[in-house]
XYZ file of C-alpha atoms in Angstrom:
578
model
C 0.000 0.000 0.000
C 1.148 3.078 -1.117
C 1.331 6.151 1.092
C -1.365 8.302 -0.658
C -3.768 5.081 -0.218
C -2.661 4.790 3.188
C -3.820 8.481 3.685
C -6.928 8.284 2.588
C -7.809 5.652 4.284
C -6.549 7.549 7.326
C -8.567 10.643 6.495
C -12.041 8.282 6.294
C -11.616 7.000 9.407
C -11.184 10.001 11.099
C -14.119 11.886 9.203
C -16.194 8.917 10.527
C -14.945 8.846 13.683
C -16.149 12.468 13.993
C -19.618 12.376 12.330
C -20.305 9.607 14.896
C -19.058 12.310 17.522
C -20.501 14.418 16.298
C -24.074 12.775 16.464
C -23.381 11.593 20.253
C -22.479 15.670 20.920
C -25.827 16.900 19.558
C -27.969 13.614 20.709
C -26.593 14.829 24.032
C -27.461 18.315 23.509
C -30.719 17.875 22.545
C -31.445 15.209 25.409
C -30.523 18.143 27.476
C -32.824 20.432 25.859
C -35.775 18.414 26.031
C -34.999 18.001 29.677
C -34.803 21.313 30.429
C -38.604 21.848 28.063
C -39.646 18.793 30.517
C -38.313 20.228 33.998
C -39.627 24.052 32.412
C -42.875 22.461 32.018
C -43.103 20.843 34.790
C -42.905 23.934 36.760
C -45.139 26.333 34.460
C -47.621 23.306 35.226
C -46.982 23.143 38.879
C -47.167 27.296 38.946
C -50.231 27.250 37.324
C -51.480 24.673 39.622
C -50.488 26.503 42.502
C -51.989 29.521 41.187
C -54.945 27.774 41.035
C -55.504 26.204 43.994
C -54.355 29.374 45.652
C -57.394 31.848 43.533
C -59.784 29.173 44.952
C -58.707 29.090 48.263
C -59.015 32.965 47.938
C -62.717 33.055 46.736
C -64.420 30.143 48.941
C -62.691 31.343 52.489
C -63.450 35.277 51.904
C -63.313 36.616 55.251
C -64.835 33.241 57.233
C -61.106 32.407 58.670
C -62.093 28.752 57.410
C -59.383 26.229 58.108
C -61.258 23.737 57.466
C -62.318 24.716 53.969
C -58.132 25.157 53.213
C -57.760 21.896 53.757
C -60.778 20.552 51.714
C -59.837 22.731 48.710
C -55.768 21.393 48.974
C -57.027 17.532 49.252
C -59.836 18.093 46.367
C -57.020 18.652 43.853
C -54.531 16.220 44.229
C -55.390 13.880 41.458
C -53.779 16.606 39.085
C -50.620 16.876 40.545
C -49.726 13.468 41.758
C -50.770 9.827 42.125
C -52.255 8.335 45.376
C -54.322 5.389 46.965
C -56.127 7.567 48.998
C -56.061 11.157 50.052
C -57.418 11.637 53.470
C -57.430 14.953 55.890
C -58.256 15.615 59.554
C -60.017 19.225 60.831
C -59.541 20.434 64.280
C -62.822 22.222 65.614
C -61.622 23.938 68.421
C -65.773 25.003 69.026
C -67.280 21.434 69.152
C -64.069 19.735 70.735
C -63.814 17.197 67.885
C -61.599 15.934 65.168
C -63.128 15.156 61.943
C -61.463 12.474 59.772
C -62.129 12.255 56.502
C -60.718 9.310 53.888
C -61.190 9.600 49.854
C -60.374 6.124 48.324
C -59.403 6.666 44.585
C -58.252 2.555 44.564
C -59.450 -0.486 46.206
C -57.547 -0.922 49.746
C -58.489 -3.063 53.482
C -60.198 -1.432 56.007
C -56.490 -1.622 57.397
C -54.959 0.248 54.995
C -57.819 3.051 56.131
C -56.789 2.827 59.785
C -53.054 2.800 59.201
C -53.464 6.358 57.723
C -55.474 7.397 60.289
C -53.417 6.116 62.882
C -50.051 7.942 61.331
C -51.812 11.224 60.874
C -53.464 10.707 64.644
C -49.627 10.564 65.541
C -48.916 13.446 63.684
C -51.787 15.289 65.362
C -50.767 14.358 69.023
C -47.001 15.091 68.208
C -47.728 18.788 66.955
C -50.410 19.562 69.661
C -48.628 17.738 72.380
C -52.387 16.689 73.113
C -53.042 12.910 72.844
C -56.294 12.481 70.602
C -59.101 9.723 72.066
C -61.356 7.756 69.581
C -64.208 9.092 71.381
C -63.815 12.735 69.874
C -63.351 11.266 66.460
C -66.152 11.739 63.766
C -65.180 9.795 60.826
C -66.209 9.887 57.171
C -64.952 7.358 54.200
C -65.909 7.763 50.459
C -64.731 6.779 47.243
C -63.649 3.210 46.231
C -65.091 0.448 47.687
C -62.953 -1.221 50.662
C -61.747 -5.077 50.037
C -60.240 -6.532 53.403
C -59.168 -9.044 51.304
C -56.209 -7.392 50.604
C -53.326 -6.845 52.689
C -51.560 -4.066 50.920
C -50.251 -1.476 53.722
C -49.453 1.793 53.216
C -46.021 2.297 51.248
C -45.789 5.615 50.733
C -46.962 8.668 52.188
C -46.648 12.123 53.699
C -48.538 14.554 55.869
C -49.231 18.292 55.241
C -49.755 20.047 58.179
C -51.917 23.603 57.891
C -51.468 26.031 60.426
C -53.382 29.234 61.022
C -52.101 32.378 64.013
C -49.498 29.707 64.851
C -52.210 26.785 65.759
C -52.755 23.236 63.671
C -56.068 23.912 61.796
C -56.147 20.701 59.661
C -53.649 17.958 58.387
C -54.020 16.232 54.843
C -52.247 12.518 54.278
C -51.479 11.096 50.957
C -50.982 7.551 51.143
C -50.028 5.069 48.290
C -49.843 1.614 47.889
C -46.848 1.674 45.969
C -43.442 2.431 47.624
C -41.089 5.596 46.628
C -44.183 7.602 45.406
C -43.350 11.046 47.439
C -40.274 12.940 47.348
C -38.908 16.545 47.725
C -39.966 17.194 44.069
C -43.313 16.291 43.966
C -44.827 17.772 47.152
C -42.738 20.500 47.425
C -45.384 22.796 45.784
C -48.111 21.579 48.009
C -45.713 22.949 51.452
C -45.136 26.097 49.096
C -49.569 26.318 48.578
C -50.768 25.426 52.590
C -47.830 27.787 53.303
C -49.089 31.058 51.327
C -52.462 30.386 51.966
C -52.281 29.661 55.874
C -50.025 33.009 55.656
C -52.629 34.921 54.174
C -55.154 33.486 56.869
C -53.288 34.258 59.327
C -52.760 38.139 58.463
C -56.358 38.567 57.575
C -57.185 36.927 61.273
C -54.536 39.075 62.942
C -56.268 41.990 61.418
C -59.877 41.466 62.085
C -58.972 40.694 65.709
C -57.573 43.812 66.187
C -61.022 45.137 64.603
C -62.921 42.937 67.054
C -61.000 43.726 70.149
C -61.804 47.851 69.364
C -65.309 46.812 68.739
C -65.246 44.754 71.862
C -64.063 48.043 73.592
C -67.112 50.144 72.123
C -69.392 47.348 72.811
C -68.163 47.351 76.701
C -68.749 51.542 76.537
C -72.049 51.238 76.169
C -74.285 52.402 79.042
C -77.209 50.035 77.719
C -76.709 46.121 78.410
C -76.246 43.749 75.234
C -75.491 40.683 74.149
C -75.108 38.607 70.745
C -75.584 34.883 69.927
C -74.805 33.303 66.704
C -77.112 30.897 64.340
C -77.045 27.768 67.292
C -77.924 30.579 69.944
C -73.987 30.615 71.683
C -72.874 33.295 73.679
C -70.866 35.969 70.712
C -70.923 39.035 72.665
C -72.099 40.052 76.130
C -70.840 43.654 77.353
C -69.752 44.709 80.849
C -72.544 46.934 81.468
C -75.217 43.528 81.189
C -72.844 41.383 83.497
C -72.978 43.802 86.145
C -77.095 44.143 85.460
C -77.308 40.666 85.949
C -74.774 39.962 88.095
C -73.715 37.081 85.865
C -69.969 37.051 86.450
C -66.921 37.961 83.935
C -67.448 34.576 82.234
C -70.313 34.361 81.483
C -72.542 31.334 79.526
C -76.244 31.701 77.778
C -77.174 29.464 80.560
C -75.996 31.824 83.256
C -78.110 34.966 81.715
C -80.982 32.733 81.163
C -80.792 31.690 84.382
C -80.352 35.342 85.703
C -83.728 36.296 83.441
C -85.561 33.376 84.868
C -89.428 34.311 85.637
C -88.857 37.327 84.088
C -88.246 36.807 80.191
C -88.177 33.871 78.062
C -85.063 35.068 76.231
C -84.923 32.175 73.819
C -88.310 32.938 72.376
C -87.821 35.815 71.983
C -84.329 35.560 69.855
C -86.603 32.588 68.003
C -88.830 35.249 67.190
C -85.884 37.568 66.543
C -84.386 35.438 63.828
C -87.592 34.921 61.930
C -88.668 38.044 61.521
C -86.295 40.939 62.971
C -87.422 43.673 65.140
C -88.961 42.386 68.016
C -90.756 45.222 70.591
C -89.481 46.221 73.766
C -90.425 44.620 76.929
C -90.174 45.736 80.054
C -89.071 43.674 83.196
C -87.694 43.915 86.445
C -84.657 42.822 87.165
C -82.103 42.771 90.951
C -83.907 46.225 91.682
C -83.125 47.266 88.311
C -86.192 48.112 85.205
C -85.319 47.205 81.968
C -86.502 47.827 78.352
C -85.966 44.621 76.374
C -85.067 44.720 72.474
C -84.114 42.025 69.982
C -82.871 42.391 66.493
C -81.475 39.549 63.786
C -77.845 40.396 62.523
C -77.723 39.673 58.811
C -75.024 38.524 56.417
C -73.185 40.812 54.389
C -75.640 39.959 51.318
C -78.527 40.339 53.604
C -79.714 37.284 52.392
C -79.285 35.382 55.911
C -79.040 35.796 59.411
C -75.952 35.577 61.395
C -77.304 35.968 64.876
C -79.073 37.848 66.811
C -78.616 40.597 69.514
C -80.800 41.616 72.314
C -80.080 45.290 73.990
C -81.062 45.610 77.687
C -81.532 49.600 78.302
C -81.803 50.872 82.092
C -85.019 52.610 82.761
C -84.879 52.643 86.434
C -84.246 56.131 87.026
C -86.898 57.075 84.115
C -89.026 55.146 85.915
C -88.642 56.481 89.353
C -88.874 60.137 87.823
C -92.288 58.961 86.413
C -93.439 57.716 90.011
C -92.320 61.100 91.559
C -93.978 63.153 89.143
C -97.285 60.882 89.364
C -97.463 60.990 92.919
C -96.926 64.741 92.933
C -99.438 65.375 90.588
C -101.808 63.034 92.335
C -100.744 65.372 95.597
C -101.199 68.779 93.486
C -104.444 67.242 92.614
C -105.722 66.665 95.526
C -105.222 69.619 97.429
C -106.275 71.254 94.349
C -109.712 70.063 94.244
C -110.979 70.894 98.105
C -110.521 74.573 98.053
C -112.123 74.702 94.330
C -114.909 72.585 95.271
C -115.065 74.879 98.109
C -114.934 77.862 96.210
C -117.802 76.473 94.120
C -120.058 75.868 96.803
C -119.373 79.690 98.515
C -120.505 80.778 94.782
C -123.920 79.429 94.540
C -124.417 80.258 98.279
C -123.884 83.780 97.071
C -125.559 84.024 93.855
C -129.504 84.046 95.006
C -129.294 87.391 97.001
C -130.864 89.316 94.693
C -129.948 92.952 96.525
C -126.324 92.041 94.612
C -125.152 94.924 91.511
C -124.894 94.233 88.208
C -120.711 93.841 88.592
C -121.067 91.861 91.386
C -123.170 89.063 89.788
C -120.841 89.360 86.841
C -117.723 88.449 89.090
C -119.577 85.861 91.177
C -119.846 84.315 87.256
C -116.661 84.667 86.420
C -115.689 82.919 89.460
C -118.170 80.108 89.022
C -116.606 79.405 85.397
C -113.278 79.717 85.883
C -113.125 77.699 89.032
C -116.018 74.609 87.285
C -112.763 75.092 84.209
C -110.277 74.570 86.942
C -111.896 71.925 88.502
C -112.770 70.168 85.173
C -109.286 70.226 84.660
C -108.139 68.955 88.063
C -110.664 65.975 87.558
C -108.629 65.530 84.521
C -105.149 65.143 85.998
C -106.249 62.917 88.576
C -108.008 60.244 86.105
C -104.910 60.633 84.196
C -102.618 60.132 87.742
C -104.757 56.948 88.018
C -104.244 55.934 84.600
C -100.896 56.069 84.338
C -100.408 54.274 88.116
C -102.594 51.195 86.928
C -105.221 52.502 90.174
C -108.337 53.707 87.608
C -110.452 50.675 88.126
C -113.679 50.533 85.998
C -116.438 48.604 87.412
C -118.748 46.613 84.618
C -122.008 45.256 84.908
C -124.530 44.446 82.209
C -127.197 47.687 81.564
C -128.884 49.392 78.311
C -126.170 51.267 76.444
C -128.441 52.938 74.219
C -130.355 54.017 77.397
C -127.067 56.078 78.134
C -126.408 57.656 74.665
C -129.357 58.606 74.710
C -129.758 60.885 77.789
C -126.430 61.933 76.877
C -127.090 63.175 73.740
C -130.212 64.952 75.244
C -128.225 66.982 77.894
C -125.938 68.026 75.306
C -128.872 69.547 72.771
C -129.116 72.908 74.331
C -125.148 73.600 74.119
C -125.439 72.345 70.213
C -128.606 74.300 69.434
C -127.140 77.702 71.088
C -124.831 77.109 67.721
C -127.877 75.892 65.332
C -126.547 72.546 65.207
C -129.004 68.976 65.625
C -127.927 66.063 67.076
C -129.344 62.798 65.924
C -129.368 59.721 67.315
C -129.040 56.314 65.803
C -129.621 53.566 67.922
C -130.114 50.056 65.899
C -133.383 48.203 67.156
C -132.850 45.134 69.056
C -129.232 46.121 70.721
C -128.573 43.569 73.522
C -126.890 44.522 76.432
C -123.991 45.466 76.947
C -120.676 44.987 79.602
C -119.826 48.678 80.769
C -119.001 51.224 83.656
C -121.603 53.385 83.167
C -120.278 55.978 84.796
C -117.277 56.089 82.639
C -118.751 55.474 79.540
C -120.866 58.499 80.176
C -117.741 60.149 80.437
C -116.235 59.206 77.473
C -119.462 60.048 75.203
C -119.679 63.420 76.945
C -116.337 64.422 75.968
C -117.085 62.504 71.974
C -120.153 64.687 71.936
C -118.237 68.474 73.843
C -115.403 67.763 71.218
C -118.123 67.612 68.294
C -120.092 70.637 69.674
C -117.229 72.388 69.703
C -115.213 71.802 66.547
C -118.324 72.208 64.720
C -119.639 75.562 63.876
C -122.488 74.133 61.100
C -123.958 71.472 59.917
C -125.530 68.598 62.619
C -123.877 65.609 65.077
C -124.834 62.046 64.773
C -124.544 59.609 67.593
C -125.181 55.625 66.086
C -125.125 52.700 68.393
C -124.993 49.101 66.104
C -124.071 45.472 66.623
C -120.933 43.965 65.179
C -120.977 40.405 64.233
C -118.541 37.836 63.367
C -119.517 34.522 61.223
C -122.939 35.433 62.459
C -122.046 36.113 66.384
C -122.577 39.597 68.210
C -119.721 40.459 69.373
C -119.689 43.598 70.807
C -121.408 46.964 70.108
C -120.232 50.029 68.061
C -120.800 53.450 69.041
C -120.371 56.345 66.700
C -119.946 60.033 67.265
C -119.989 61.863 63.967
C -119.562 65.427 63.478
C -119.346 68.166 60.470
C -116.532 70.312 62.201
C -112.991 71.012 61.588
C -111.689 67.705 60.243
C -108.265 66.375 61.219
C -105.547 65.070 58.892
C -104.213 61.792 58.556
C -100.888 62.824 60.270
C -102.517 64.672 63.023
C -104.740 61.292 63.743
C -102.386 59.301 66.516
C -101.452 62.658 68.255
C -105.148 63.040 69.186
C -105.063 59.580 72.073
C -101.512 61.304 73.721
C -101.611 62.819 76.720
C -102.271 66.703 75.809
C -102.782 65.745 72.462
C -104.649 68.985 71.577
C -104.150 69.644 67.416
C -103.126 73.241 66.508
C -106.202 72.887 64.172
C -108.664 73.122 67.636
C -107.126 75.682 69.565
C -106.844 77.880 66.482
C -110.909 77.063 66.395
C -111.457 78.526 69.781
C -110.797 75.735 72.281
C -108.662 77.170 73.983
C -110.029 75.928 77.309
C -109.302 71.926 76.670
C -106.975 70.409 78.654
C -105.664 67.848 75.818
C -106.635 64.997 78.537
C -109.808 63.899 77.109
C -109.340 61.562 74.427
C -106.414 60.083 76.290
C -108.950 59.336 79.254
C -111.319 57.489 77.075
C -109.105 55.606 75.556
C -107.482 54.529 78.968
C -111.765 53.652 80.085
C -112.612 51.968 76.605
C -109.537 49.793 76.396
C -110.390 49.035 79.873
C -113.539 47.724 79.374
C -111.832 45.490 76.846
C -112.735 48.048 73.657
C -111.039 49.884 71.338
C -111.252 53.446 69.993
C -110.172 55.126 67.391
C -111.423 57.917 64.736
C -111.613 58.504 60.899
C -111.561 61.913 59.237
C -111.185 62.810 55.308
C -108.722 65.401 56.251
C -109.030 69.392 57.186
C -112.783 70.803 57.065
C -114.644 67.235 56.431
C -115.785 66.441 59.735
C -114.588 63.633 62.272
C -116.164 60.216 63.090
C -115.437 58.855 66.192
C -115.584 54.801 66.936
C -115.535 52.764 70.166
C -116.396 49.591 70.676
C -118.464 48.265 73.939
C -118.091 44.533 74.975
C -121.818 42.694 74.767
C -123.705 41.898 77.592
C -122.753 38.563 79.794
C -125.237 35.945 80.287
C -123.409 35.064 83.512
C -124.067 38.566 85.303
C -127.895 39.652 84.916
C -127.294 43.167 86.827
C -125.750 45.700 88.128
C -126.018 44.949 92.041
C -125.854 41.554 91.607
C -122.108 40.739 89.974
C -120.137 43.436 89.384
C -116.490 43.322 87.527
C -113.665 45.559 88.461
C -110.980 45.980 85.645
C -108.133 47.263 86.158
C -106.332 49.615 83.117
C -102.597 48.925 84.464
C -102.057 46.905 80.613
C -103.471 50.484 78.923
C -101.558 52.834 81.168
C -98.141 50.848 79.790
C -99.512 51.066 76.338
């Protein structure tokens, strides 16, 4: 072989030598390529599972502080980032003193394979809590695959993620696998990296709303009115210093220990019951250690208003109110009192005066005046004292069974000569066949004499009707209504509750010359009507259409034939509260 054959033989070997080289280079290159596109992938996959799990964490726990629902979301999407026999997870309720296990069985395992996972994350639990955890406060839950105790696979592979919240163990999720060398730094690192972030973010928002609560706890503890809150399953929420020294219920206090404290004097359950189905709930009044208090109740909704959260009850301190009340009542019972002797005397020295006939002109004229002013005076005095008794539960109306149209009638007589000195008729309207009825007839004489002075003297044309008519019910008398109709001044709608208040006198009448009414009236018959177990009340078209006034009268009792023979006393302690 010649040299320049033996060189080009040399020179093929060698370009072989380096294509194949070559090829191994770039196979090697591109190996590494693809594994850094796999390992790149991986991690844009893991990112955007992360970011996903993370956004729904974000929107289901809003501002509930929910552990538990961390821990659900975390162990609801495992299947997409790794494999597993079964995925289970406990939740600590701190509330209810019990652990909840829950086990999700994506492949057929024992019944031993179950309780080995339980067992290892029961470990877990007692190790991080330094608490050791009894079956007793276990409530457990299994769903998925069906269980074969056939088998005796155990659990190969596994590892436990621990969630904690403000530095305390909210939940802990276990994935367990039949098959060994399933779980390794790689593959759960991103679910440490999600419970991390999101028990973070817990954590911060909790810090921050109990700084909120503990400045609304301060306000709350302010307050000179008593209150407390109770959530959905009627706990204790919120009760404020000023109601545990009302009730004397300790610093600690349970629902128990305020029912208890209420006892005989409020069913406090009913009434948040009644609360929560249909809010406001009216004050009460009760007596409590010495102490009066107004009761109110309210439901606390949801942000959406769409639910309620709980309810709270406000406990407000009328004691002092009510003690005011009793001193003014008994001092205007005392004004009253000495009030009326030296008018009534005064009276009496008047019509021992007027017959002399040697008295002037002037003189008779005074001895009038006198006689007016002080009957006006006394009128009024009459007034304050009915009103005294009112208010003090002491006006007692006595009620027998008697003719009620008997008594509208010879009221509506005496009261013709005042109406015709202003050329007005009254008529009377009494339906044939009225039974008797259940009345004071004292007081009811008093309440149509002030119907028919109001309607005299509101009305300056025009006529008054008085109509007396039996209301039935599915065929049944039930009581009697009375009417007292008039074509005076009107009132407006408005104006229409003011007129039952105590000196509930309208602008209206004293611009039409009634100057002289004491505004007690109306509030006095309503106080006799309602307690005679009627109501009262009055409809009017507005300004310048007139005024009808309504009360109702109880029927007649079979039970009580007169008068002298059975007569009722009712007390009207129920209408002076009203």
């Amino acid at each position: 072989m010649d040299l320049t054959t033996l060189s080009l033989a040399t020179i093929t070997i060698i370009g072989t030598l380096a294509g194949i080289a070559g090829y191994f280079l770039m196979r090697q290159k591109f190996e590494r390529e693809l594994e850094i596109g796999r390992t790149r992938q991986e991690m844009l996959s893991q990112k955007a599972y992360e970011t996903a799990v993370l956004a729904e964490i974000g929107d289901r726990i809003g501002y509930s502080l929910d552990g538990a629902k961390i821990v659900e979301i975390i162990s609801g999407s495992l299947g997409k980032l790794l494999p597993y026999s079964a995925v289970s997870y406990i939740i600590l309720d701190p509330k209810e003193s019990r652990i909840k296990f829950f086990c999700m069985v994506s492949e057929t395992v024992s019944s031993d394979f179950v309780r080995e996972v339980k067992t290892k994350m029961l470990a877990a639990v007692t190790e991080m809590n330094q608490e050791p955890v009894v079956d007793s406060q276990i409530d457990e839950t299994i769903s998925g695959a069906i269980l074969d105790d056939t088998q005796a696979d155990t659990v190969a592979s596994f590892f436990n993620l621990p969630v904690i919240i403000s530095g305390k163990l909210a939940g802990l999720i276990n994935v367990s696998s039949k098959m060994p060398g399933q779980y390794g730094e790689k593959n759960t690192e991103v679910l440490y990296r999600i419970a991390k972030q999101a028990s973070e973010a817990v954590s911060r928002l909790q810090d921050v709303l109990e700084n909120e609560k503990g400045r609304l706890a301060q306000a709350v503890d302010s307050l000179s009115d008593g209150l407390l809150m109770v959530d959905t399953k009627y706990q204790l929420a919120i009760v404020n210093k000023k109601l545990k020294n009302l009730l004397g219920v300790g610093e600690k206090p349970e629902i128990f220990d305020i029912v208890n404290a209420l006892s005989g004097q409020l069913d406090l359950r009913t009434k948040m019951e009644e609360a929560t189905r249909k809010g406001e709930v009216a004050l009460q009044e009760i007596n409590v250690k010495d102490k009066t208090l107004q009761v109110f109740a309210d439901r606390v909704m949801d942000r959406d208003n769409t639910r309620p959260m709980g309810v709270v009850v406000l406990f407000h301190d009328i004691t002092d109110a009510r003690a005011l009340e009793r001193l003014r009542s008994d001092f205007t019972s005392m004004m009253v009192h000495e009030l009326r002797a030296p008018l009534t005397s005064i009276r009496s020295s008047v019509e021992i005066l007027k017959p002399e006939a040697e008295k002037s002109e002037n003189e008779k004229k005074y001895l009038g005046i006198i006689d007016s002013t002080s009957g006006i005076m006394l009128e009024l005095v009459n007034d304050l004292l009915d009103v005294a008794k009112l208010e003090s539960g002491k006006f007692d109306i006595i009620g027998a069974n008697d003719d009620l149209g008997a008594v509208i009638k010879e009221r509506a007589e005496s009261f013709e000569p005042v109406a015709g000195a202003k050329n007005l008729k009254i008529t009377v309207n009494i339906e044939e066949g009225l039974p008797q009825a259940y009345f004071d007839k004292i007081r009811t004489r008093q309440v149509l004499s002030n119907l028919l002075s109001n309607a005299v003297k509101y009305s300056q044309t025009g006529a008054i009707t008085v109509g007396a008519k039996k209301e039935a019910v599915n065929g049944n008398t039930v009581d009697i209504l009375v009417s007292v109709a008039d074509t005076g001044i009107g009132i407006d709608a408005e104006d229409i509750e003011k007129l039952f208040s105590r000196f509930g006198q309208l602008a209206a009448g004293r611009s039409a010359g009634a100057t002289k009414s004491s505004g007690l009236g109306l509030f006095i018959a309503k106080g006799i009507v309602e307690g005679q177990g009627g109501k009262i009340w009055v409809e009017s078209q507005g300004a310048g259409t007139g005024s009808t006034f309504y009360f109702t009268v109880p029927i007649g009792r079979e039970e009580h034939k007169t008068v002298e023979e059975h007569p009722i006393v009712f007390s009207t302690k129920k209408v002076a509260q009203a």
